[in-house]
Amino acid sequence: MLEAIWSAAEALPEKKQDRVKPLFAPLALKLTDPKAKAVWELRLGDVAVDVEGTDYVRLTAATAVREYGWEMFLQRARDGLAPLHMGRPEIMGAAIEFAPDAKERERIIELMFSLAGAAESRTISGISVNAFERADFGHVLAERMMRGCDLKAFDRAVALTAAPKSLRYALWRARITGGAGALADDIRAGDGEDTSYVRQALEGYGAVLSLGYCPK
């Protein structure tokens, strides 16, 4: 699969190839086959691996839950009050792990689906007024449901996103259902123009490589 994504990257103009090349390094480090790892070490050379910094969204969620308590945190989420007046979907998504028990985890997930809601009938320049936050809720929920191996909820979340048929979500779904390799030919074809295609492939398959497939 990494070879397929690399083929798509090679179809890009040289300057764009240089932009995406470092993104392969963290995934190549996860390979366990010595021969495959040697190939990627030679290919990537001295490309630096980005070191993850502080996760400020997670820190914000943890601090808010601690300071306000769980119930008040949920109320502030409903009302869109600070610190959830900006980045509400991301902060709520990060707060799922701080829920006191499984019942409350389900409660915040359902609240996120509820807040995402249906597209508003009101529009600005033809775009639903809540389109952006709705899509953000969908993306955050899709990632969480992929990690939790919940196919039904994953499909429900992806339907809220701005690009439900994107390669990233197809690969995330394949982590739950199995058979990501079936997408290799499509990935290899690439689009030859946009780095976002390669980035989506790396983000999508990165979850499969890091987390493995969901148990059957």
Short mmCIF file of C-alpha atoms in Angstrom, two decimals:
data_model
loop_
_atom_site.label_atom_id
_atom_site.label_comp_id
_atom_site.label_asym_id
_atom_site.label_seq_id
_atom_site.Cartn_x
_atom_site.Cartn_y
_atom_site.Cartn_z
CA MET A 1 0.00 0.00 0.00
CA LEU A 2 2.82 2.41 0.74
CA GLU A 3 4.29 1.56 -2.67
CA ALA A 4 0.95 2.42 -4.27
CA ILE A 5 0.85 5.78 -2.48
CA TRP A 6 4.47 6.41 -3.47
CA SER A 7 3.54 5.77 -7.11
CA ALA A 8 0.82 8.41 -6.82
CA ALA A 9 3.34 10.82 -5.31
CA GLU A 10 5.81 10.21 -8.14
CA ALA A 11 3.18 11.38 -10.62
CA LEU A 12 3.19 14.83 -9.01
CA PRO A 13 5.37 17.72 -10.21
CA GLU A 14 8.80 17.64 -8.55
CA LYS A 15 8.15 20.53 -6.18
CA LYS A 16 4.97 18.88 -4.94
CA GLN A 17 6.82 15.59 -4.51
CA ASP A 18 9.24 17.37 -2.19
CA ARG A 19 6.32 18.54 -0.05
CA VAL A 20 4.83 15.10 0.51
CA LYS A 21 8.04 13.06 0.77
CA PRO A 22 8.54 13.75 4.51
CA LEU A 23 5.00 12.51 5.19
CA PHE A 24 6.05 8.96 4.28
CA ALA A 25 8.72 8.79 6.98
CA PRO A 26 6.49 8.20 10.05
CA LEU A 27 4.68 5.36 8.27
CA ALA A 28 7.87 3.79 6.96
CA LEU A 29 9.17 3.64 10.54
CA LYS A 30 6.23 1.41 11.46
CA LEU A 31 7.19 -1.27 8.93
CA THR A 32 8.39 -4.48 10.54
CA ASP A 33 9.81 -6.29 7.51
CA PRO A 34 13.59 -5.56 7.40
CA LYS A 35 13.79 -5.65 3.59
CA ALA A 36 10.85 -3.28 3.15
CA LYS A 37 12.26 -0.98 5.81
CA ALA A 38 15.66 -0.90 4.07
CA VAL A 39 14.00 0.09 0.78
CA TRP A 40 12.27 3.01 2.43
CA GLU A 41 15.36 4.12 4.32
CA LEU A 42 17.22 4.29 1.01
CA ARG A 43 14.34 6.05 -0.70
CA LEU A 44 13.77 8.68 1.97
CA GLY A 45 17.40 9.28 2.84
CA ASP A 46 17.83 11.85 5.57
CA VAL A 47 14.24 13.13 5.52
CA ALA A 48 13.43 14.29 9.03
CA VAL A 49 10.55 12.75 10.95
CA ASP A 50 8.29 15.35 12.52
CA VAL A 51 8.18 15.08 16.29
CA GLU A 52 4.68 15.45 17.65
CA GLY A 53 4.24 18.52 19.79
CA THR A 54 1.75 19.25 22.55
CA ASP A 55 -1.81 18.27 21.66
CA TYR A 56 -3.47 21.56 22.59
CA VAL A 57 -6.97 20.38 21.70
CA ARG A 58 -6.66 17.42 24.07
CA LEU A 59 -5.16 19.69 26.73
CA THR A 60 -8.06 22.14 26.33
CA ALA A 61 -10.58 19.32 26.67
CA ALA A 62 -8.90 17.85 29.74
CA THR A 63 -8.63 21.25 31.43
CA ALA A 64 -12.27 22.15 30.71
CA VAL A 65 -13.60 18.81 32.01
CA ARG A 66 -11.50 19.18 35.14
CA GLU A 67 -12.46 22.80 35.81
CA TYR A 68 -16.18 22.66 34.97
CA GLY A 69 -17.02 19.07 35.76
CA TRP A 70 -18.55 16.67 33.25
CA GLU A 71 -22.13 17.92 33.33
CA MET A 72 -21.19 21.57 33.02
CA PHE A 73 -18.72 20.73 30.25
CA LEU A 74 -21.56 19.12 28.26
CA GLN A 75 -23.79 22.13 28.89
CA ARG A 76 -21.10 24.53 27.70
CA ALA A 77 -20.69 22.34 24.64
CA ARG A 78 -24.43 22.61 23.89
CA ASP A 79 -24.33 26.38 24.32
CA GLY A 80 -21.05 26.89 22.47
CA LEU A 81 -19.49 28.71 25.43
CA ALA A 82 -15.75 29.11 26.02
CA PRO A 83 -13.58 27.21 25.53
CA LEU A 84 -15.97 25.51 23.10
CA HIS A 85 -16.88 28.70 21.23
CA MET A 86 -14.14 27.79 18.77
CA GLY A 87 -13.20 24.29 17.63
CA ARG A 88 -16.19 22.73 19.38
CA PRO A 89 -16.18 19.47 17.36
CA GLU A 90 -12.48 18.87 17.97
CA ILE A 91 -12.62 19.67 21.70
CA MET A 92 -15.68 17.47 22.22
CA GLY A 93 -14.01 14.67 20.27
CA ALA A 94 -10.95 14.89 22.49
CA ALA A 95 -13.17 14.92 25.60
CA ILE A 96 -14.64 11.49 24.77
CA GLU A 97 -11.68 9.80 26.47
CA PHE A 98 -12.29 11.83 29.64
CA ALA A 99 -15.89 10.64 30.02
CA PRO A 100 -16.39 8.99 33.45
CA ASP A 101 -17.79 5.74 31.99
CA ALA A 102 -19.03 4.03 28.82
CA LYS A 103 -22.55 5.44 29.22
CA GLU A 104 -21.23 8.99 29.30
CA ARG A 105 -18.98 8.30 26.32
CA GLU A 106 -22.05 7.29 24.34
CA ARG A 107 -23.84 10.37 25.63
CA ILE A 108 -21.24 12.83 24.36
CA ILE A 109 -21.03 11.02 21.02
CA GLU A 110 -24.80 11.29 20.57
CA LEU A 111 -24.63 14.95 21.61
CA MET A 112 -22.04 15.54 18.88
CA PHE A 113 -24.28 13.89 16.29
CA SER A 114 -27.18 16.00 17.55
CA LEU A 115 -25.22 19.25 17.39
CA ALA A 116 -24.07 18.40 13.87
CA GLY A 117 -27.71 17.96 12.91
CA ALA A 118 -29.04 18.37 9.40
CA ALA A 119 -27.86 21.07 7.04
CA GLU A 120 -29.48 24.44 7.78
CA SER A 121 -31.98 25.74 5.25
CA ARG A 122 -30.41 29.19 5.63
CA THR A 123 -27.43 29.75 3.35
CA ILE A 124 -24.71 32.30 2.75
CA SER A 125 -23.47 32.40 -0.84
CA GLY A 126 -25.25 29.11 -1.37
CA ILE A 127 -23.53 27.37 1.57
CA SER A 128 -25.48 26.15 4.61
CA VAL A 129 -24.75 28.37 7.61
CA ASN A 130 -23.75 25.38 9.72
CA ALA A 131 -21.99 23.48 6.94
CA PHE A 132 -18.46 23.92 8.23
CA GLU A 133 -19.06 22.89 11.84
CA ARG A 134 -21.31 20.05 10.65
CA ALA A 135 -18.52 18.74 8.42
CA ASP A 136 -16.02 19.10 11.28
CA PHE A 137 -18.29 17.10 13.58
CA GLY A 138 -18.53 14.45 10.88
CA HIS A 139 -14.77 14.22 10.45
CA VAL A 140 -14.03 14.05 14.17
CA LEU A 141 -16.74 11.46 14.73
CA ALA A 142 -15.62 9.40 11.73
CA GLU A 143 -12.10 9.17 13.14
CA ARG A 144 -13.39 8.21 16.59
CA MET A 145 -15.74 5.57 15.19
CA MET A 146 -12.97 4.17 13.00
CA ARG A 147 -10.76 3.83 16.07
CA GLY A 148 -13.62 2.20 17.94
CA CYS A 149 -14.39 -0.19 15.04
CA ASP A 150 -18.05 0.90 14.94
CA LEU A 151 -19.03 0.58 11.26
CA LYS A 152 -22.64 1.76 11.60
CA ALA A 153 -21.68 4.91 13.51
CA PHE A 154 -18.73 5.46 11.16
CA ASP A 155 -21.01 5.51 8.12
CA ARG A 156 -23.38 7.84 9.96
CA ALA A 157 -20.50 10.22 10.71
CA VAL A 158 -18.98 10.17 7.22
CA ALA A 159 -22.36 11.18 5.77
CA LEU A 160 -21.95 14.48 7.66
CA THR A 161 -18.56 15.30 6.17
CA ALA A 162 -17.88 17.57 3.23
CA ALA A 163 -16.42 14.74 1.12
CA PRO A 164 -17.93 11.41 2.21
CA LYS A 165 -16.52 9.56 -0.81
CA SER A 166 -12.94 10.69 -0.24
CA LEU A 167 -10.03 8.29 -0.22
CA ARG A 168 -9.27 8.97 3.43
CA TYR A 169 -12.68 7.74 4.56
CA ALA A 170 -12.58 4.76 2.20
CA LEU A 171 -9.33 3.64 3.84
CA TRP A 172 -10.63 4.31 7.34
CA ARG A 173 -13.70 2.23 6.52
CA ALA A 174 -11.43 -0.54 5.22
CA ARG A 175 -9.76 -0.65 8.64
CA ILE A 176 -13.12 -1.78 10.03
CA THR A 177 -14.21 -4.04 7.18
CA GLY A 178 -10.79 -5.31 6.05
CA GLY A 179 -9.26 -5.42 2.60
CA ALA A 180 -7.62 -2.01 2.25
CA GLY A 181 -5.46 -3.55 -0.46
CA ALA A 182 -8.47 -3.50 -2.80
CA LEU A 183 -7.95 0.26 -3.05
CA ALA A 184 -4.29 -0.02 -4.14
CA ASP A 185 -4.95 0.31 -7.88
CA ASP A 186 -7.09 3.41 -7.37
CA ILE A 187 -4.43 4.91 -5.13
CA ARG A 188 -1.65 4.12 -7.59
CA ALA A 189 -3.52 5.91 -10.36
CA GLY A 190 -3.47 9.14 -8.32
CA ASP A 191 -4.50 12.38 -9.96
CA GLY A 192 -1.06 13.73 -10.88
CA GLU A 193 -1.94 17.21 -9.73
CA ASP A 194 -2.91 17.65 -6.11
CA THR A 195 -0.87 16.78 -3.03
CA SER A 196 -4.10 16.43 -1.04
CA TYR A 197 -4.76 13.08 -2.77
CA VAL A 198 -1.47 11.69 -1.47
CA ARG A 199 -2.01 13.25 1.94
CA GLN A 200 -5.43 11.63 2.21
CA ALA A 201 -4.00 8.26 1.21
CA LEU A 202 -1.27 8.54 3.84
CA GLU A 203 -3.68 9.66 6.55
CA GLY A 204 -6.14 6.93 5.65
CA TYR A 205 -3.69 4.07 5.40
CA GLY A 206 -1.69 5.42 8.33
CA ALA A 207 -4.56 4.42 10.61
CA VAL A 208 -4.54 0.89 9.22
CA LEU A 209 -0.78 0.60 9.60
CA SER A 210 -0.70 2.08 13.11
CA LEU A 211 -3.79 0.45 14.59
CA GLY A 212 -4.13 -2.72 12.54
CA TYR A 213 -7.45 -4.04 11.30
CA CYS A 214 -10.43 -4.23 13.59
CA PRO A 215 -11.15 -7.68 15.04
CA LYS A 216 -13.80 -9.67 13.20
#
